[in-house]
Amino acid sequence: MDNTNHDLIHTLSVRLDTRWHHQTYEDEVNCPGCRRIFERLKELDDEAIGLLAGELAEHVHSGRFSAGPLERV
């Protein structure tokens, strides 16, 4: 797999996990200021997730995404 595609997938995975945690923290926190921070972080996560997913889709549709040759184990 191309290193750029790997990096996009890895970063998307990290952002999705982080977004889940931010939602969990927001739901559990009792401090209004902290709640606003986690809401904002969630918004930033959503923006980054959209950018990454969009770029991955572009790579797929333009033929720049390939898993490469598969190795037999």
XYZ file of C-alpha atoms in Angstrom:
73
model
C 0.000 0.000 0.000
C 1.227 3.468 -0.830
C 2.575 5.248 2.263
C 0.295 8.253 1.715
C -2.794 6.048 1.630
C -1.595 4.234 4.740
C -1.083 7.561 6.515
C -4.560 8.769 5.527
C -6.183 5.574 6.805
C -4.179 5.582 10.024
C -4.921 9.247 10.720
C -8.619 8.700 9.986
C -8.667 5.784 12.421
C -7.009 7.877 15.130
C -9.423 10.779 14.557
C -12.473 8.492 14.701
C -11.262 7.026 17.981
C -10.494 10.472 19.386
C -13.931 11.750 18.380
C -15.579 8.856 20.227
C -13.595 9.753 23.359
C -14.480 13.437 23.089
C -18.174 12.515 22.865
C -17.825 10.267 25.921
C -16.031 12.980 27.899
C -18.635 15.565 26.902
C -21.447 13.284 28.074
C -19.773 12.616 31.433
C -18.398 16.043 32.392
C -20.229 18.299 34.854
C -18.242 21.478 34.184
C -19.887 23.790 31.587
C -16.503 25.123 30.428
C -15.136 21.622 29.925
C -18.313 20.611 28.098
C -17.811 23.516 25.649
C -14.201 22.464 25.092
C -15.195 18.885 24.278
C -18.005 20.114 22.002
C -15.486 22.252 20.096
C -12.964 19.425 19.895
C -15.715 17.200 18.507
C -16.441 19.808 15.816
C -12.747 19.922 14.886
C -12.649 16.114 14.813
C -15.681 16.055 12.498
C -13.994 18.520 10.151
C -10.772 16.484 10.062
C -12.693 13.230 9.558
C -14.544 14.758 6.619
C -11.306 15.986 5.036
C -9.579 12.628 5.437
C -12.547 10.577 4.215
C -12.985 12.888 1.238
C -9.343 12.596 0.241
C -9.433 8.805 0.586
C -12.539 8.700 -1.615
C -10.734 10.851 -4.192
C -7.790 8.445 -4.169
C -10.129 5.483 -4.707
C -12.094 7.133 -7.530
C -8.974 8.378 -9.315
C -7.226 5.003 -9.147
C -4.495 6.191 -6.766
C -5.552 3.749 -4.054
C -4.228 0.245 -4.244
C -3.438 -2.339 -1.629
C -0.630 -3.509 -3.870
C 0.314 -7.132 -4.380
C -0.964 -9.454 -1.700
C 1.522 -11.724 -0.013
C 0.668 -15.333 0.635
C 1.292 -16.486 4.162
